[in-house]
Amino acid sequence: MNFEIYADEIISSEPIRIIFSNKIKSENEYIKVKINVTNLKGKEIYQVEKFTDKQVFHENIEKDDIKRTLIELMSDYKQLSAVSSEYSIDMRISKKGKIFFSKKEQKNKIKEDISHNKQKNYIIKEGMDVAPLIDLGVFTPKGKVINSKYDKYKQINRFVEIVDDEVKKIEKEYQNDESKVLHILDFGCGKSYLTFILYYYFTEIKKINVKITGLDLKKDVINNCNEIAKKYKYDNLHFELGDINGYKYNDNVDIVLTLHACDTATDYALYNAIKWNAKIIFSVPCCQHEINSTINTSKFDILTKYGLIKEKVSSLFTDAVRANMMEAMGYKTQLLEFIDEQHSPKNILIRSVKSNVSKDKRKKAIEQIERLKEEFNFEQTLYSLLAEDVNKLL
Ligand SMILES: C[S@@+](CC[C@H](N)C(=O)[O-])C[C@H]1O[C@@H](n2cnc3c(N)ncnc32)[C@H](O)[C@@H]1O
């Protein structure tokens, strides 16, 4: 079969990612092959990942060799999908060898065009030299935001904006003293878009020395993030494999972050931050299921009667309890709208700053929780973890 014209068509669309799946021969050990275009020391490189049942094998291919590789892979797989910042391409080869090829303009291209007008206010702008974001699949090698990552890019810029409001208050202290290092922990860092961007923000934009650690339960993402940090000589950015619950850090912690750390993982992160006396905490919770599974009320059963309402109420109760707990533990706490609800329902950010909160206010915060608990009979992890401290306050 002559695959050359298809390979040319794909290459000319400047793909960011190409995926081959649905292998033709059963003896082919690779179920899927993924090709990511990245920028290595200013040079465009195609990173090939070959997936077996259990493992992933990596190899890099030079730009000159990509056409040959695509043609070879087209003979081995029935399905190909490719995306570029403008197009999405699908190719399918039927049993009889018929080729179905479609190239469509990306639906959300308009979104990107709109972004050009808005983005000037972003702290991390398109075109900035944040090379790891190319490896992580957020920027194209030309520094444009990949369409499918646009919402994440927006969320992260909003997060950095909120961090920046607090950093402005302390930046002089760190910028004027080379020996001072801000210790930051990102709990449940996942693919770590935020972590890399914050490292860039602190070191390149703010010129502040930082040591940033990302923690997650997923081995592959931790390994990948450490490789990227090493590749770009982000020397004070490290990723560790581990559970937030029980995590130990052998130094002072200044800032703790969580972005969408699932369910009670957020509670363990907040608990650690409180116990370490962290100066500032930024937390965007998600999947607040705990209260939903324990809530029980007869007086206000209208709120628990409908599954949808029960879920929303439980989620709001969770974050109200967390915010009050932070206040009770001596943190001035605000809840901010993180992102428009139309972009993500996970739109509350808890910002807590260690301050002199009066004993009366702290006590009142606990009493408010107790009253809510009394009526709705739920369990809440942060509250339970801090039971001893709560008793001391009352
Ligand atoms: C929804 S992802 C968010 C990732 C990233 N912060 C972001 O916003 O793109 C949640 C991450 O939290 C991690 N996680 C959940 N519970 C955890 C725990 N107890 N300890 C460490 N990581 C945890 C998961 O592995 C997952 O990568």
Coordinates of C-alpha atoms and ligand atoms in Angstrom, one line a residue:
M1 CA 0.0 0.0 0.0
N2 CA 1.2 3.5 -0.7
F3 CA 1.2 5.3 2.6
E4 CA 3.6 8.1 1.5
I5 CA 0.9 10.7 0.7
Y6 CA -0.8 10.1 4.1
A7 CA 2.5 10.4 5.9
D8 CA 3.2 13.7 4.1
E9 CA -0.3 15.0 4.9
I10 CA 0.2 14.2 8.6
I11 CA 3.7 15.7 8.7
S12 CA 2.5 18.9 7.0
S13 CA -0.2 19.4 9.6
E14 CA 2.7 19.8 12.2
P15 CA 1.4 17.2 14.5
I16 CA 1.9 17.4 18.3
R17 CA 0.9 13.8 18.9
I18 CA 0.3 10.7 16.8
I19 CA -1.1 7.5 18.2
F20 CA -1.2 4.1 16.4
S21 CA -3.5 1.4 17.8
N22 CA -5.3 -1.8 16.9
K23 CA -2.3 -3.8 15.7
I24 CA -2.6 -6.0 12.6
K25 CA -0.5 -9.0 13.6
S26 CA -1.1 -10.7 16.9
E27 CA 2.6 -11.4 17.3
N28 CA 3.4 -7.7 17.4
E29 CA 4.1 -7.2 21.1
Y30 CA 3.3 -3.5 21.0
I31 CA -0.4 -2.7 21.6
K32 CA 0.0 1.0 21.0
V33 CA 2.6 3.4 19.8
K34 CA 2.5 7.0 20.8
I35 CA 4.7 9.7 19.2
N36 CA 5.0 13.1 20.9
V37 CA 6.7 16.0 19.2
T38 CA 9.0 17.8 21.6
N39 CA 11.8 20.3 21.6
L40 CA 15.2 19.2 22.8
K41 CA 17.8 21.9 23.1
G42 CA 16.0 24.0 20.4
K43 CA 15.7 21.0 18.1
E44 CA 12.4 19.3 17.2
I45 CA 12.4 15.6 18.2
Y46 CA 9.9 12.9 17.9
Q47 CA 9.6 10.8 21.1
V48 CA 8.3 7.4 20.4
E49 CA 6.6 5.4 23.2
K50 CA 5.8 1.7 22.5
F51 CA 3.4 0.1 24.9
T52 CA 3.3 -3.6 25.7
D53 CA 0.9 -5.1 28.2
K54 CA 3.1 -4.1 31.1
Q55 CA 5.9 -1.8 29.9
V56 CA 6.6 1.2 27.9
F57 CA 9.7 1.5 25.7
H58 CA 11.1 4.9 24.6
E59 CA 13.1 6.0 21.7
N60 CA 13.8 9.4 20.1
I61 CA 13.6 9.9 16.3
E62 CA 15.1 12.8 14.3
K63 CA 12.8 14.9 12.2
D64 CA 14.4 13.5 9.0
D65 CA 13.4 9.9 10.0
I66 CA 9.8 10.5 10.9
K67 CA 8.3 9.9 7.5
R68 CA 9.9 6.5 7.2
T69 CA 8.8 5.6 10.8
L70 CA 5.2 6.6 10.0
I71 CA 5.1 4.6 6.9
E72 CA 6.4 1.5 8.7
L73 CA 3.9 1.9 11.5
M74 CA 1.0 2.3 9.1
S75 CA 1.7 -1.2 7.9
D76 CA 1.5 -2.5 11.4
Y77 CA -1.6 -0.8 12.8
K78 CA -5.2 -0.4 11.6
Q79 CA -5.8 2.9 13.4
L80 CA -4.0 6.2 13.6
S81 CA -5.0 9.4 15.2
A82 CA -3.0 12.6 15.1
V83 CA -3.5 16.1 16.5
S84 CA -1.9 19.3 15.7
S85 CA -2.8 22.8 17.0
E86 CA -5.2 23.2 14.1
Y87 CA -6.2 19.7 12.9
S88 CA -7.3 16.3 14.1
I89 CA -6.5 13.5 11.8
D90 CA -8.0 10.0 11.8
M91 CA -6.9 7.1 9.6
R92 CA -8.3 3.6 9.5
I93 CA -7.3 0.7 7.4
S94 CA -10.1 -1.9 6.9
K95 CA -9.6 -5.7 6.7
K96 CA -9.7 -5.4 2.9
G97 CA -7.0 -2.8 3.0
K98 CA -9.2 0.2 2.2
I99 CA -7.9 3.4 3.7
F100 CA -10.3 5.9 5.4
F101 CA -8.5 9.2 6.0
S102 CA -10.1 12.3 7.5
K103 CA -8.5 15.6 8.4
K104 CA -10.7 18.0 10.3
E105 CA -10.1 21.5 11.8
Q106 CA -10.1 21.3 15.6
K107 CA -13.5 22.3 17.0
N108 CA -12.1 24.3 19.8
K109 CA -9.7 26.3 17.6
I110 CA -11.9 29.3 18.2
K111 CA -11.2 29.0 21.9
E112 CA -7.5 29.4 21.1
D113 CA -8.1 32.4 19.0
I114 CA -10.1 34.0 21.9
S115 CA -7.2 33.1 24.1
H116 CA -4.9 35.4 22.1
N117 CA -6.9 38.4 23.3
K118 CA -7.1 37.3 26.9
Q119 CA -3.8 35.8 27.4
K120 CA -1.9 39.0 27.8
N121 CA -3.0 39.1 31.4
Y122 CA -1.7 35.6 32.2
I123 CA 1.4 35.2 34.2
I124 CA 2.5 32.3 32.1
K125 CA 2.0 33.4 28.6
E126 CA 2.1 31.4 25.4
G127 CA 5.5 31.6 23.8
M128 CA 7.4 31.8 27.2
D129 CA 10.4 29.5 27.3
V130 CA 8.9 26.9 29.7
A131 CA 10.4 23.9 27.9
P132 CA 9.1 21.2 30.2
L133 CA 5.6 22.2 29.2
I134 CA 6.4 21.0 25.7
D135 CA 7.4 17.6 27.1
L136 CA 4.3 17.5 29.2
G137 CA 2.1 18.1 26.2
V138 CA 0.8 21.5 27.2
F139 CA 2.7 23.7 24.8
T140 CA 3.5 22.9 21.1
P141 CA 7.2 23.1 20.3
K142 CA 6.4 26.5 19.0
G143 CA 5.1 27.6 22.4
K144 CA 1.4 27.5 21.7
V145 CA -1.1 26.0 24.0
I146 CA -2.4 22.6 22.8
N147 CA -6.1 23.0 22.3
S148 CA -7.1 20.0 24.5
K149 CA -4.9 21.5 27.3
Y150 CA -6.4 24.9 27.2
D151 CA -8.7 24.6 30.2
K152 CA -5.8 23.2 32.3
Y153 CA -3.5 26.0 31.1
K154 CA -6.2 28.5 32.2
Q155 CA -6.7 26.8 35.6
I156 CA -3.0 26.8 36.2
N157 CA -2.6 30.5 35.3
R158 CA -5.4 31.3 37.7
F159 CA -3.7 29.2 40.5
V160 CA -0.4 31.1 39.8
E161 CA -2.3 34.4 39.9
I162 CA -3.6 33.5 43.4
V163 CA -0.2 32.4 44.6
D164 CA 1.3 35.6 43.2
D165 CA -1.1 37.7 45.3
E166 CA 0.5 36.2 48.4
V167 CA 4.1 36.0 47.1
K168 CA 4.0 39.7 46.5
K169 CA 3.8 40.2 50.2
I170 CA 6.9 38.2 51.0
E171 CA 9.0 38.4 47.8
K172 CA 11.3 41.2 49.0
E173 CA 12.4 39.1 51.9
Y174 CA 13.5 36.3 49.6
Q175 CA 14.8 38.3 46.7
N176 CA 17.1 40.3 48.9
D177 CA 18.6 37.3 50.6
E178 CA 20.3 34.7 48.4
S179 CA 20.6 32.2 51.2
K180 CA 16.9 32.1 51.8
V181 CA 15.0 29.2 50.2
L182 CA 11.2 28.8 50.0
H183 CA 10.3 25.2 50.6
I184 CA 7.1 24.2 48.7
L185 CA 5.2 20.9 48.6
D186 CA 2.7 20.0 45.9
F187 CA 0.6 17.1 47.2
G188 CA -1.0 14.9 44.5
C189 CA 1.0 16.6 41.8
G190 CA 0.0 14.1 39.1
K191 CA 1.4 15.1 35.7
S192 CA 2.8 18.2 37.5
Y193 CA 1.9 20.9 35.0
L194 CA 1.4 23.2 38.0
T195 CA 4.6 22.1 39.7
F196 CA 6.7 22.8 36.7
I197 CA 5.0 26.2 36.0
L198 CA 5.5 27.2 39.7
Y199 CA 9.1 26.3 39.5
Y200 CA 9.5 28.5 36.5
Y201 CA 7.4 31.3 38.1
F202 CA 9.5 31.4 41.3
T203 CA 13.0 30.9 39.7
E204 CA 12.7 32.8 36.4
I205 CA 10.0 35.4 37.0
K206 CA 10.3 36.1 40.7
K207 CA 14.0 35.3 41.1
I208 CA 13.3 33.5 44.4
N209 CA 15.2 30.4 45.4
V210 CA 12.9 27.5 46.0
K211 CA 13.0 23.9 46.7
I212 CA 9.8 22.3 45.3
T213 CA 8.8 18.7 45.9
G214 CA 5.9 17.0 44.2
L215 CA 4.4 13.9 45.8
D216 CA 2.1 11.4 44.1
L217 CA 1.1 7.7 44.3
K218 CA 1.8 7.1 40.6
K219 CA 5.2 5.7 39.8
D220 CA 5.2 6.4 36.1
V221 CA 4.3 10.1 36.5
I222 CA 6.9 10.5 39.2
N223 CA 9.6 8.9 37.1
N224 CA 8.6 10.9 34.1
C225 CA 8.5 14.2 36.0
N226 CA 12.0 13.6 37.6
E227 CA 13.4 12.9 34.1
I228 CA 12.0 16.1 32.7
A229 CA 13.2 18.1 35.7
K230 CA 16.7 16.6 35.2
K231 CA 16.7 17.2 31.5
Y232 CA 16.0 20.9 31.9
K233 CA 18.3 21.2 35.0
Y234 CA 15.5 22.2 37.3
D235 CA 17.9 21.3 40.1
N236 CA 15.6 22.2 43.0
L237 CA 12.5 20.5 41.7
H238 CA 12.1 16.8 42.8
F239 CA 9.3 14.3 42.7
E240 CA 8.7 11.6 45.2
L241 CA 6.6 8.5 45.1
G242 CA 4.4 8.2 48.3
D243 CA 1.2 8.7 50.2
I244 CA 0.3 12.2 51.5
N245 CA -1.0 10.4 54.6
G246 CA 2.0 10.0 56.8
Y247 CA 4.4 11.8 54.5
K248 CA 7.6 13.1 56.3
Y249 CA 9.6 16.1 55.1
N250 CA 13.0 16.8 56.8
D251 CA 12.9 20.6 56.7
N252 CA 10.7 23.6 57.3
V253 CA 7.8 23.8 54.9
D254 CA 6.7 27.3 53.8
I255 CA 4.0 26.6 51.2
V256 CA 1.7 23.6 50.7
L257 CA -0.4 23.2 47.5
T258 CA -3.0 20.8 46.4
L259 CA -4.7 21.0 43.0
H260 CA -7.5 18.4 42.8
A261 CA -6.0 16.0 45.3
C262 CA -8.9 13.5 45.4
D263 CA -11.4 13.3 48.3
T264 CA -9.7 12.9 51.7
A265 CA -6.1 13.3 50.2
T266 CA -6.8 17.0 50.5
D267 CA -7.5 16.5 54.3
Y268 CA -4.2 14.7 54.8
A269 CA -2.4 17.5 52.9
L270 CA -4.1 20.2 55.0
Y271 CA -3.3 18.2 58.2
N272 CA 0.4 17.9 57.3
A273 CA 0.5 21.6 56.4
I274 CA -1.0 22.5 59.8
K275 CA 1.3 20.2 61.7
W276 CA 4.4 21.6 59.9
N277 CA 3.2 25.1 60.6
A278 CA 3.3 26.0 56.9
K279 CA 3.1 29.7 56.2
I280 CA 0.7 29.6 53.3
I281 CA -1.7 26.9 52.0
F282 CA -3.4 26.8 48.6
S283 CA -5.9 24.0 48.1
V284 CA -8.4 23.3 45.3
P285 CA -10.3 20.2 46.6
C286 CA -12.1 17.7 44.4
C287 CA -14.2 14.5 44.7
Q288 CA -15.5 15.4 48.2
H289 CA -17.2 12.0 48.7
E290 CA -16.7 11.4 52.4
I291 CA -19.6 13.5 53.9
N292 CA -21.9 12.3 51.1
S293 CA -21.4 8.7 52.3
T294 CA -21.9 9.5 56.0
I295 CA -24.4 12.4 56.1
N296 CA -27.7 11.6 57.9
T297 CA -30.3 14.0 59.0
S298 CA -34.0 13.8 59.7
K299 CA -34.7 17.5 60.3
F300 CA -33.2 18.6 57.0
D301 CA -33.9 15.5 55.0
I302 CA -35.0 17.6 52.0
L303 CA -31.3 18.2 51.5
T304 CA -30.4 14.5 51.4
K305 CA -33.5 13.2 49.6
Y306 CA -32.2 14.0 46.1
G307 CA -28.9 12.4 45.1
L308 CA -27.7 15.4 43.2
I309 CA -28.5 17.9 45.9
K310 CA -27.1 15.6 48.6
E311 CA -23.8 15.5 46.6
K312 CA -23.6 19.2 46.2
V313 CA -24.5 19.9 49.8
S314 CA -22.0 17.4 51.1
S315 CA -19.3 18.8 48.9
L316 CA -20.0 22.4 50.2
F317 CA -20.2 21.1 53.8
T318 CA -16.7 19.5 53.3
D319 CA -15.0 22.7 52.2
A320 CA -16.9 24.8 54.8
V321 CA -15.6 22.4 57.6
R322 CA -12.1 22.5 56.1
A323 CA -12.0 26.2 56.0
N324 CA -13.3 26.5 59.6
M325 CA -10.7 23.9 60.7
M326 CA -8.0 26.0 59.1
E327 CA -9.3 29.1 61.0
A328 CA -9.5 27.1 64.2
M329 CA -5.8 26.1 63.7
G330 CA -4.7 29.7 63.4
Y331 CA -4.9 30.4 59.7
K332 CA -6.7 33.4 58.2
T333 CA -8.7 31.6 55.5
Q334 CA -10.6 32.6 52.5
L335 CA -12.5 30.7 49.9
L336 CA -12.0 32.0 46.4
E337 CA -13.7 31.2 43.1
F338 CA -10.9 29.3 41.4
I339 CA -12.3 29.1 37.8
D340 CA -15.7 29.7 36.2
E341 CA -18.1 26.9 37.0
Q342 CA -18.7 26.3 33.2
H343 CA -15.0 25.3 33.0
S344 CA -14.8 23.1 36.0
P345 CA -17.2 22.3 38.8
K346 CA -14.2 22.0 41.1
N347 CA -14.1 25.7 41.5
I348 CA -13.3 26.5 45.1
L349 CA -9.8 27.4 46.2
I350 CA -9.0 27.4 50.0
R351 CA -6.3 30.0 50.8
S352 CA -5.0 29.9 54.3
V353 CA -2.3 32.1 55.7
K354 CA -0.8 31.6 59.2
S355 CA -1.8 34.6 61.2
N356 CA -2.8 35.7 64.7
V357 CA -6.4 34.4 64.8
S358 CA -8.0 35.3 68.1
K359 CA -8.9 32.4 70.5
D360 CA -12.5 33.5 70.3
K361 CA -12.6 33.2 66.6
R362 CA -10.9 29.8 66.6
K363 CA -13.3 28.5 69.2
K364 CA -16.3 29.9 67.3
A365 CA -15.1 28.1 64.1
I366 CA -15.1 24.8 66.0
E367 CA -18.5 25.4 67.5
Q368 CA -19.9 26.1 64.1
I369 CA -18.6 22.7 62.9
E370 CA -20.0 20.9 65.9
R371 CA -23.4 22.4 65.3
L372 CA -23.4 21.2 61.7
K373 CA -22.1 17.8 62.7
E374 CA -24.8 17.5 65.3
E375 CA -27.5 18.1 62.8
F376 CA -26.1 16.1 59.9
N377 CA -24.1 13.4 61.7
F378 CA -21.2 13.1 59.2
E379 CA -17.6 12.1 59.4
Q380 CA -14.9 14.5 58.1
T381 CA -11.3 13.4 58.0
L382 CA -9.6 16.8 58.7
Y383 CA -11.8 17.3 61.7
S384 CA -11.1 13.7 63.0
L385 CA -7.4 14.1 62.5
L386 CA -7.3 17.2 64.6
A387 CA -9.7 15.9 67.3
E388 CA -7.0 16.4 70.0
D389 CA -6.3 20.0 69.0
V390 CA -10.1 20.6 68.8
N391 CA -10.6 19.4 72.4
K392 CA -7.8 21.6 73.6
L393 CA -9.6 24.7 72.1
L394 CA -13.0 24.0 73.7
Ligands
LIG1 C1 -6.9 14.6 39.8 S1 -5.2 14.3 39.9 C2 -4.6 16.0 40.0 C3 -3.1 16.1 39.5 C4 -2.6 17.5 39.5 N1 -2.4 18.1 40.8 C5 -3.3 18.4 38.6 O1 -4.2 19.1 39.0 O2 -3.2 18.3 37.4 C6 -5.0 13.8 41.6 C7 -3.7 13.2 41.9 O3 -3.6 13.0 43.3 C8 -2.9 11.8 43.5 N2 -3.3 11.3 44.8 C9 -4.5 10.9 45.3 N3 -4.4 10.5 46.6 C10 -3.1 10.6 46.9 C11 -2.4 10.3 48.1 N4 -3.0 9.8 49.2 N5 -1.1 10.5 48.2 C12 -0.4 11.0 47.1 N6 -1.0 11.3 45.9 C13 -2.4 11.1 45.8 C14 -3.4 10.9 42.4 O4 -2.4 9.8 42.1 C15 -3.5 11.9 41.2 O5 -2.3 11.9 40.5

